[in-house]
Short mmCIF file of C-alpha atoms and ligand atoms in Angstrom, two decimals:
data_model
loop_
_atom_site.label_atom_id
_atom_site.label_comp_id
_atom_site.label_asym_id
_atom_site.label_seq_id
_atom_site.Cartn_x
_atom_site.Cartn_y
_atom_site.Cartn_z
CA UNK A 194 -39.36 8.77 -2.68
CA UNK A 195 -38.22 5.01 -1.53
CA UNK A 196 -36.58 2.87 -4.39
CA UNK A 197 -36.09 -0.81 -3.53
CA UNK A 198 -32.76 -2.56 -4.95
CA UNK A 199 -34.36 -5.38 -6.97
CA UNK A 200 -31.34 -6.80 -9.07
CA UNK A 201 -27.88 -5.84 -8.96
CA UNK A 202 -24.31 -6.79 -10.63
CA UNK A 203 -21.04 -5.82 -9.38
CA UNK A 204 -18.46 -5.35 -11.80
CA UNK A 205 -15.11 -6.35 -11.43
CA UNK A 206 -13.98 -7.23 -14.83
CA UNK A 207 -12.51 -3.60 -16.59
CA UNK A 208 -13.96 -3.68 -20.53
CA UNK A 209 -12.56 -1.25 -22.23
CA UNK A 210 -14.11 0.99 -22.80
CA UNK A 211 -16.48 0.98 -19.65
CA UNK A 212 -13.58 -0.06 -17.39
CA UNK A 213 -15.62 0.27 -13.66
CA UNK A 214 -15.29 -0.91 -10.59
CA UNK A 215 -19.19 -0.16 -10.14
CA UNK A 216 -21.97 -2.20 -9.01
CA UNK A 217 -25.13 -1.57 -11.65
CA UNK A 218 -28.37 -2.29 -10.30
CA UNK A 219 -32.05 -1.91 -10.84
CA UNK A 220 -34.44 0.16 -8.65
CA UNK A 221 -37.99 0.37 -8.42
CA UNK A 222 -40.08 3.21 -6.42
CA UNK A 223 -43.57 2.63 -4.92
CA UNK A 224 -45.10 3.63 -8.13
CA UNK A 225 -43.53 0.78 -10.24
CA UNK A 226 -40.83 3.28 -11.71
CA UNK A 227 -37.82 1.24 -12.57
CA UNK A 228 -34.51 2.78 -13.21
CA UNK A 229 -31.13 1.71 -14.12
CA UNK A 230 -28.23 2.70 -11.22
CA UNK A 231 -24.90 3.11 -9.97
CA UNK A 232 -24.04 1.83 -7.04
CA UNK A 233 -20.47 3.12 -5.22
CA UNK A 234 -17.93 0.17 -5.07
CA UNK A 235 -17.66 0.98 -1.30
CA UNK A 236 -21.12 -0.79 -0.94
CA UNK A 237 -19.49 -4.01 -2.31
CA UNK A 238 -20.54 -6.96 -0.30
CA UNK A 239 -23.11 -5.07 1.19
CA UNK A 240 -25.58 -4.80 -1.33
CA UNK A 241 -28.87 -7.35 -1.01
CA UNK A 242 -32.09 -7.56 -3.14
CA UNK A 243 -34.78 -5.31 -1.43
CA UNK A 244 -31.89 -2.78 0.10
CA UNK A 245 -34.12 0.52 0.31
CA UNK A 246 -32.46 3.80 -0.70
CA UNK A 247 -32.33 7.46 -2.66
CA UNK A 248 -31.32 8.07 -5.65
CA UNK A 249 -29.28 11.35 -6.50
CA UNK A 250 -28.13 12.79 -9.68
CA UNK A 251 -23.92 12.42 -10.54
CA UNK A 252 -22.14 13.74 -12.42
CA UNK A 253 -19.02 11.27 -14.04
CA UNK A 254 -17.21 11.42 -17.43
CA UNK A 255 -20.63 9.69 -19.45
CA UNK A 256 -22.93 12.66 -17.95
CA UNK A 257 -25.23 12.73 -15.25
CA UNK A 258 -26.28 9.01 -14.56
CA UNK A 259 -28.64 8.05 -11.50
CA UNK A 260 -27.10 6.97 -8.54
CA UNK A 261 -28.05 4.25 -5.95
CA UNK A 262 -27.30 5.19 -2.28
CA UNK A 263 -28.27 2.66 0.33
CA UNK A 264 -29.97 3.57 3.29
CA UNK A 265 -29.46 2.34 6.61
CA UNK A 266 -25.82 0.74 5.61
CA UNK A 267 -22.85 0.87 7.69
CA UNK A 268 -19.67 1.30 5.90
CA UNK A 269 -17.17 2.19 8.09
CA UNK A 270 -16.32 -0.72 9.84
CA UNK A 271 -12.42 -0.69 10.91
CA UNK A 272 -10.16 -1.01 7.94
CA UNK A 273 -6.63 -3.02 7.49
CA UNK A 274 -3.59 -1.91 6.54
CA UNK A 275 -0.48 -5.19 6.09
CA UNK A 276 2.77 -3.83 6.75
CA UNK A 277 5.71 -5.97 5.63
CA UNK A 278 8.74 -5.26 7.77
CA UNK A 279 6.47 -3.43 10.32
CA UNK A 280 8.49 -4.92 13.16
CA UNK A 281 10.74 -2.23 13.14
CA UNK A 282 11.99 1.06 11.66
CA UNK A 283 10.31 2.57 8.78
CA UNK A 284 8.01 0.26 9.11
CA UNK A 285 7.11 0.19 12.36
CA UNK A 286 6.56 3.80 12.32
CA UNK A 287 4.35 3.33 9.25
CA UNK A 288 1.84 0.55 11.14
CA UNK A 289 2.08 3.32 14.33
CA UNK A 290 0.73 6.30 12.09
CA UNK A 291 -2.05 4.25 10.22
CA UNK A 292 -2.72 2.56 14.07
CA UNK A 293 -3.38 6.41 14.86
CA UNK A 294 -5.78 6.56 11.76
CA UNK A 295 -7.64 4.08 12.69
CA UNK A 296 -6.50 1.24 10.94
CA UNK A 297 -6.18 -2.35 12.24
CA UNK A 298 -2.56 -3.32 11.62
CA UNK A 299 -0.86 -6.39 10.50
CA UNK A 300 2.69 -6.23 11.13
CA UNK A 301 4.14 -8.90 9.02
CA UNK A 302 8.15 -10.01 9.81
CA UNK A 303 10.45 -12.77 9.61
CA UNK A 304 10.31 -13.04 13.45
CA UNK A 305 8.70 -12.00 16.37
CA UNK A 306 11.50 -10.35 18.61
CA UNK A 307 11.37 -7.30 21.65
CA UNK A 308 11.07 -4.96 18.64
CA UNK A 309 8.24 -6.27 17.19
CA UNK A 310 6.25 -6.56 20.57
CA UNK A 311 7.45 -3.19 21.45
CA UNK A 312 5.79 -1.90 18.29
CA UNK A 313 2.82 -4.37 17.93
CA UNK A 314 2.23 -3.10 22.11
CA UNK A 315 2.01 0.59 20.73
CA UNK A 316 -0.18 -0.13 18.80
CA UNK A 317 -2.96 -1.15 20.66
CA UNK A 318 -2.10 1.99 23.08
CA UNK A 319 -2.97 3.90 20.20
CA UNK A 320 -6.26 2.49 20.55
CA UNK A 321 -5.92 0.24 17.35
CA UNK A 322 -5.15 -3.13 17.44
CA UNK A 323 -1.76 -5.08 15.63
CA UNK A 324 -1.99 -8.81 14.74
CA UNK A 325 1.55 -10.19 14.32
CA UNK A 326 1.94 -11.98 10.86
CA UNK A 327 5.06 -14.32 10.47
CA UNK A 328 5.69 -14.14 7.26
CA UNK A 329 9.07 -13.73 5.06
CA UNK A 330 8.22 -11.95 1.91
CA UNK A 331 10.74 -14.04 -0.28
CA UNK A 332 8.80 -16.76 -0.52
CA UNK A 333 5.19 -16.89 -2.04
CA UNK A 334 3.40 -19.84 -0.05
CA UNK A 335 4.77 -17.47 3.37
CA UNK A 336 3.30 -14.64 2.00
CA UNK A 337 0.10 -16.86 0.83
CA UNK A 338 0.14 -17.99 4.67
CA UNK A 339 0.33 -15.07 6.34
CA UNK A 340 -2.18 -13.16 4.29
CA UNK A 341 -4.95 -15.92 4.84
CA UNK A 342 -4.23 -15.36 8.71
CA UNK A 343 -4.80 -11.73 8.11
CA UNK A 344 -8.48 -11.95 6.44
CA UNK A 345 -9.17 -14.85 8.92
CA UNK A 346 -8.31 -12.22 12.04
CA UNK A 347 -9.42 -8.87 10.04
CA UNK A 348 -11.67 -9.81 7.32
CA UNK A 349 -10.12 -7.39 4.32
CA UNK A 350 -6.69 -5.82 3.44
CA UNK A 351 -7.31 -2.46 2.12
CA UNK A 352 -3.72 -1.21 2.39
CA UNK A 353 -0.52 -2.74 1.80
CA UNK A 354 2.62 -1.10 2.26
CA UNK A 355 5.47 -3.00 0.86
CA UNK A 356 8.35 -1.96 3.11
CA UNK A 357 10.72 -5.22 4.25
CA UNK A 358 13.80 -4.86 2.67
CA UNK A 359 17.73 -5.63 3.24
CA UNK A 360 21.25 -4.51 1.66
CA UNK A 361 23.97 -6.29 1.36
CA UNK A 362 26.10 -4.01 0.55
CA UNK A 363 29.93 -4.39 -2.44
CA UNK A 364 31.18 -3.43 -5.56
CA UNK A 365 29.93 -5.26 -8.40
CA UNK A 366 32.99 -7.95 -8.37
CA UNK A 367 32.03 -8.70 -4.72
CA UNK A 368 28.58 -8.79 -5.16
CA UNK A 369 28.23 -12.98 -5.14
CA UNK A 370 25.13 -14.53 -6.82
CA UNK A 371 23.75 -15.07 -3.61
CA UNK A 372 24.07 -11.86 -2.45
CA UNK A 373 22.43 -10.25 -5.36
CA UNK A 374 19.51 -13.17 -5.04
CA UNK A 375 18.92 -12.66 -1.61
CA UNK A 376 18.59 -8.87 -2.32
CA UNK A 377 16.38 -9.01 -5.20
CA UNK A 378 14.53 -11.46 -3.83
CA UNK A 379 13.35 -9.64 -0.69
CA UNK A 380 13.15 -5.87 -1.93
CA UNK A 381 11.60 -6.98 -5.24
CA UNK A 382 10.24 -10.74 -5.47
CA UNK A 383 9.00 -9.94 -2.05
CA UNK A 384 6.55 -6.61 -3.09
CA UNK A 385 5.14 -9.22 -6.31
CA UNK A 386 4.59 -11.61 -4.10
CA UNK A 387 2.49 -9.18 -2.02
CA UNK A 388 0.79 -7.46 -4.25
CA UNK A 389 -0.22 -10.35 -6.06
CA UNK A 390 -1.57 -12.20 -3.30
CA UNK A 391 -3.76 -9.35 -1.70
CA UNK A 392 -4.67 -7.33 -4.84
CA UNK A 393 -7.85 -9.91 -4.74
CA UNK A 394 -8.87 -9.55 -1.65
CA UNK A 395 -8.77 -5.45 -2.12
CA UNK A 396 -10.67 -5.43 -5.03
CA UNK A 397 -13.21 -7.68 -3.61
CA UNK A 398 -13.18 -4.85 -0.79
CA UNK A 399 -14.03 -2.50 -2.93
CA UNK A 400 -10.58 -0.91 -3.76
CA UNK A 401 -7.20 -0.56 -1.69
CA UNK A 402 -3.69 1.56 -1.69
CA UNK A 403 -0.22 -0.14 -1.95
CA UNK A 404 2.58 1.56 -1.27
CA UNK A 405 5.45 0.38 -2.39
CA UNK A 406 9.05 1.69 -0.01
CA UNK A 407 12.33 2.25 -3.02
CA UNK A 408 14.49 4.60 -2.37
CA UNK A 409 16.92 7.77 -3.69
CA UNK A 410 19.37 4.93 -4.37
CA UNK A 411 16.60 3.30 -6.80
CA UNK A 412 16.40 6.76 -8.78
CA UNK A 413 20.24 7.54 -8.22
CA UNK A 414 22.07 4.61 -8.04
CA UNK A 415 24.69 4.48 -5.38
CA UNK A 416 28.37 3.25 -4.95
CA UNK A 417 28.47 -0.55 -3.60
CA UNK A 418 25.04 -0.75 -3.79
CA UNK A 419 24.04 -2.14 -7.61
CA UNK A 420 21.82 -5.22 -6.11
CA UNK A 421 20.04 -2.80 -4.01
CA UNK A 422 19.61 0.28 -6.31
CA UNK A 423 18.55 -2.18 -9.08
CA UNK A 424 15.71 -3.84 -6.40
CA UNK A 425 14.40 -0.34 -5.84
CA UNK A 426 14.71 0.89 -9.05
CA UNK A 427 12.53 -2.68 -9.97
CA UNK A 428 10.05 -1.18 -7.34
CA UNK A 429 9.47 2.43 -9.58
CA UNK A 430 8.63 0.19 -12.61
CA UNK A 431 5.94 -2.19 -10.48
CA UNK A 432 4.66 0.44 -9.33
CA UNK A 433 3.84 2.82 -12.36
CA UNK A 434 2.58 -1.00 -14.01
CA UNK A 435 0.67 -1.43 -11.05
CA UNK A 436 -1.03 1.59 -10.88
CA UNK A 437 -1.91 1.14 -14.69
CA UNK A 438 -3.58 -2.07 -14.23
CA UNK A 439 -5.21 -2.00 -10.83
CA UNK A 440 -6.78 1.54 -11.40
CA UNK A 441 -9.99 0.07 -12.98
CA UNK A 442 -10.18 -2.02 -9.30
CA UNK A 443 -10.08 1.02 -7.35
CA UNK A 444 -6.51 0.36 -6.12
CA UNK A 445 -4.02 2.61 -6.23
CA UNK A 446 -0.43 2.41 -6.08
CA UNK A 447 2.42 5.20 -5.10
CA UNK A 448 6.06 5.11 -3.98
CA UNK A 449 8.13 6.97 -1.57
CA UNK A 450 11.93 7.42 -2.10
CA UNK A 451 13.56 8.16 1.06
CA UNK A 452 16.82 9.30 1.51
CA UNK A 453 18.79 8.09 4.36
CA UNK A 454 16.44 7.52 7.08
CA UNK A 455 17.61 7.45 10.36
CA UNK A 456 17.07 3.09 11.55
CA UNK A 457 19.11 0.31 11.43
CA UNK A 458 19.52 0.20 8.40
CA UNK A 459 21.54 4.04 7.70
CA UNK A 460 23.05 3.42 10.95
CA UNK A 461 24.95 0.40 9.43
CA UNK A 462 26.35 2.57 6.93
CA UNK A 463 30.06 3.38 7.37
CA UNK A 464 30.62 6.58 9.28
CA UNK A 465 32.79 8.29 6.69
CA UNK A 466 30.43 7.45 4.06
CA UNK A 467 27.39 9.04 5.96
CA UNK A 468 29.25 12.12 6.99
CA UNK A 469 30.38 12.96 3.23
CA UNK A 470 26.44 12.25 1.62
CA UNK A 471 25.35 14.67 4.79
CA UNK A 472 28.01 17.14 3.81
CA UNK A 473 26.63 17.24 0.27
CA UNK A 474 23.00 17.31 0.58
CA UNK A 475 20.87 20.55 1.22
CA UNK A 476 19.42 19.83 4.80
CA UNK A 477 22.35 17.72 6.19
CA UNK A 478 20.41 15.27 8.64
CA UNK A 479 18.92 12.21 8.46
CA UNK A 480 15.13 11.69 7.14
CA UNK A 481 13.19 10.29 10.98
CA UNK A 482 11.22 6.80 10.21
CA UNK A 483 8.13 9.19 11.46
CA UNK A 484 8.23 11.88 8.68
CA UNK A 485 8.25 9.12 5.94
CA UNK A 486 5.31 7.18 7.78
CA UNK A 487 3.62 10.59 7.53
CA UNK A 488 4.19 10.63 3.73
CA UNK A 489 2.96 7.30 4.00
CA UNK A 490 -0.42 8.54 5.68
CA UNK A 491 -0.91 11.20 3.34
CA UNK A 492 -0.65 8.71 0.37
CA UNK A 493 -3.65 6.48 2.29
CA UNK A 494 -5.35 9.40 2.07
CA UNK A 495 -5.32 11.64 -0.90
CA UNK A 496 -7.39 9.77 -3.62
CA UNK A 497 -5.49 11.90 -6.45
CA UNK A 498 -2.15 10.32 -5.68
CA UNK A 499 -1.79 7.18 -8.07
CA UNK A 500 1.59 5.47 -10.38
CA UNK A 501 4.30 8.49 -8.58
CA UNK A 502 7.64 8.12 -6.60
CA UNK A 503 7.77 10.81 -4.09
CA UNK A 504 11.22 11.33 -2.78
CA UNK A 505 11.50 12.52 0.65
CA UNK A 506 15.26 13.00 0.99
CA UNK A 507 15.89 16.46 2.13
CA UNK A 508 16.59 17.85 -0.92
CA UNK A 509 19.47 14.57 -1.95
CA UNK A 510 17.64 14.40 -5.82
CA UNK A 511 18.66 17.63 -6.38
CA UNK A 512 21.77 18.35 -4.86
CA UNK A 513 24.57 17.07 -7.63
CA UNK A 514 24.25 15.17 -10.43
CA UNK A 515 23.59 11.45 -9.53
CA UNK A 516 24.29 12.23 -5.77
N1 NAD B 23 16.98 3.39 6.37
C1 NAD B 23 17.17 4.00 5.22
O1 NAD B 23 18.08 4.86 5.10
C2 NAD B 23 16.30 3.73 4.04
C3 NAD B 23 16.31 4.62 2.97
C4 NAD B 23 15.49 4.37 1.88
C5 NAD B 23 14.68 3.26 1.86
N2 NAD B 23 14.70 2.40 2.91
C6 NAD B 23 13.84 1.22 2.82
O2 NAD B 23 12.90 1.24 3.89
C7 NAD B 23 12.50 -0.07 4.20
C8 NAD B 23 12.60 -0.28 5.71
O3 NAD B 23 13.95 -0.15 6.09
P1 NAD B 23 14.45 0.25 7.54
O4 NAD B 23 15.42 1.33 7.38
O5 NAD B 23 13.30 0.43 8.46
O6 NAD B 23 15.28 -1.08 7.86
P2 NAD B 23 15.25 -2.08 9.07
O7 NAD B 23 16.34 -3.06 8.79
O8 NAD B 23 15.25 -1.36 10.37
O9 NAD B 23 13.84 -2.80 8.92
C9 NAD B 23 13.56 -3.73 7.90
C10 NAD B 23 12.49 -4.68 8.39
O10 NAD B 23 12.22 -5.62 7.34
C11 NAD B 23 12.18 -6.93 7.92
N3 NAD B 23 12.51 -7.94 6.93
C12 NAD B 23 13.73 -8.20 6.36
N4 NAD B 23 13.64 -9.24 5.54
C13 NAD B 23 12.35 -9.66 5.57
C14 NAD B 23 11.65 -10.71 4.93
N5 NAD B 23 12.26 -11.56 4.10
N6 NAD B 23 10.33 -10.86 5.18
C15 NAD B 23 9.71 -10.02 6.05
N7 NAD B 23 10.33 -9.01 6.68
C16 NAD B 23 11.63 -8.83 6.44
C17 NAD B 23 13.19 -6.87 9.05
O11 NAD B 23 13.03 -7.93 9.97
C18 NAD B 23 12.92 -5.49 9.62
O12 NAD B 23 11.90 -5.50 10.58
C19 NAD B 23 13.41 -1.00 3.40
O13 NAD B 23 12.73 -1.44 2.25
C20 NAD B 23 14.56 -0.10 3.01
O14 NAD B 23 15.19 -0.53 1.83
C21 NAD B 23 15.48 2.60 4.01
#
């Protein structure tokens, strides 16, 4: 049996209590048999008066309802993923892994140095293909900048992962304004401004992951650290808020909390301060950038991960109280 697509809707806007991110549409078969369907969200943007299709019984929490599945459409063109901080480290790592998924990756940095066309040129010989995005996440009209570039090159954004960041390490009395601004700014300011500027163009893509980088020191706190532990710690509460309110889009949104992970960043850590946090933890070694982009691949992928922080810290949460 052929049914025809004759008139369709796509719903973006969650009423409670219908909250959907699914198209509804009317189909009619060849006998003049009109029925009322669901389309999936991944057919947004695809759908067009006259489509021809089946429709199939499914099952969802309001009973069996009729769904609409097009025929003949092609859905898996490549998708994005935008990678703040994906110059380097974690980061870089992250956009190598999703490269290797299949992803089309925009590395977004504050500058394009060696490291960034050392990673951006691995990339493409993992068969994807990297667009570099100057962008500095501090500031919203960057950010607003960059990601235009992005959907000009790409066309969509269905991940984000939300990974520049910076210390700047001293006890609270040395901690200046500027140097709790500066953290804040990037580690914090810097994932809002992202999310809010391409939450849009993921739900008008049918859906979309962020992933948002904290840290153990964001569920732990750590000595000389209170602008960065409170930036990460900011991170856990955007993301469980997140997740809330972009659910009804289709988006999801899920932290990771490494412990030290062996980049730049741990390497800048004072040698007597590193050797006593690896004498007290359970698997005394530093986390490699490539096992947290692997977390970060298995987030992209496993639809029932939503609003969690998943520490991957070689056992640091649990090895004394407020490590
Ligand atoms: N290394 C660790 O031990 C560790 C542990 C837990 C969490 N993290 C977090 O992981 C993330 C990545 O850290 P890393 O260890 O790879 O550090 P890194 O310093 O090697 O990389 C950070 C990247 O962010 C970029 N960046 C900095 N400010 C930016 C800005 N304003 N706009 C755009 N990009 C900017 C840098 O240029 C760099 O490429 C950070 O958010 C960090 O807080 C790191």
């Amino acid at each position: 049996m052929v049914w025809k697509l004759i008139t369709y809707t796509e719903l973006y806007t969650p009423v409670l209590p219908y909250k959907s991110t699914y198209a509804i549409g009317v189909v009619e078969n060849e006998e003049g048999v009109r029925r009322i369907v669901r389309v999936d969200r991944k057919f947004f943007g695809k759908l067009k008066i006259g489509m021809v299709g089946d429709v199939v019984e499914s099952w969802s929490v309001f009973g069996t309802i009729p769904v609409f599945m097009p025929a003949g459409v092609e859905v898996s063109e490549r998708r994005v993923a935008l990678v703040t901080g994906g110059a380097r480290g974690i980061g870089a790592a992250i956009s190598l892994e999703l490269a290797r998924l299949g992803y089309l990756i925009a590395v977004a940095d504050i500058s394009r140095d060696a490291e960034a066309e050392k990673t951006i040129k691995a990339i493409s010989d993992a068969g994807s293909k990297a667009l570099f995005v100057e962008m500095d996440v501090s500031k919203y009209e960057s950010v607003e900048e960059g990601v235009k570039k992005v959907v000009g090159e790409f066309g969509r954004v269905d991940v984000l992962v939300n990974n520049a960041g910076i210390t700047k390490d001293a006890y609270l009395q040395r901690i200046s304004p500027d140097m709790w601004d500066a953290v804040i700014r990037v580690n914090l300011t810097g994932a809002y401004n992202c999310s809010r500027v391409v939450t849009p163009y993921m739900i008008r893509g049918g859906g979309g992951v962020i992933v948002n980088v904290s840290s153990i020191v964001g569920l732990l706190g750590n000595l000389g650290q209170a602008n960065y532990a409170a930036s990460k710690s900011g991170l856990i509460g955007l993301t469980y808020t997140l997740a809330k309110e972009l659910a009804p889009y289709g988006i999801r949104v899920v932290a990771v909390a490494p412990g030290f992970v062996k980049t730049r960043m741990a390497l800048a850590v004072p040698t007597p301060i590193l050797r006593d946090y690896l004498r007290r933890i359970p698997i005394p070694r530093l986390v490699e950038p490539e096992e947290v982009a692997r977390l970060v691949r298995h987030i992209v992928e496993n639809e029932a991960l939503n609003g969690v922080v998943i520490p991957i810290d070689l056992g640091t949460t649990i090895s004394s109280p407020k490590a």
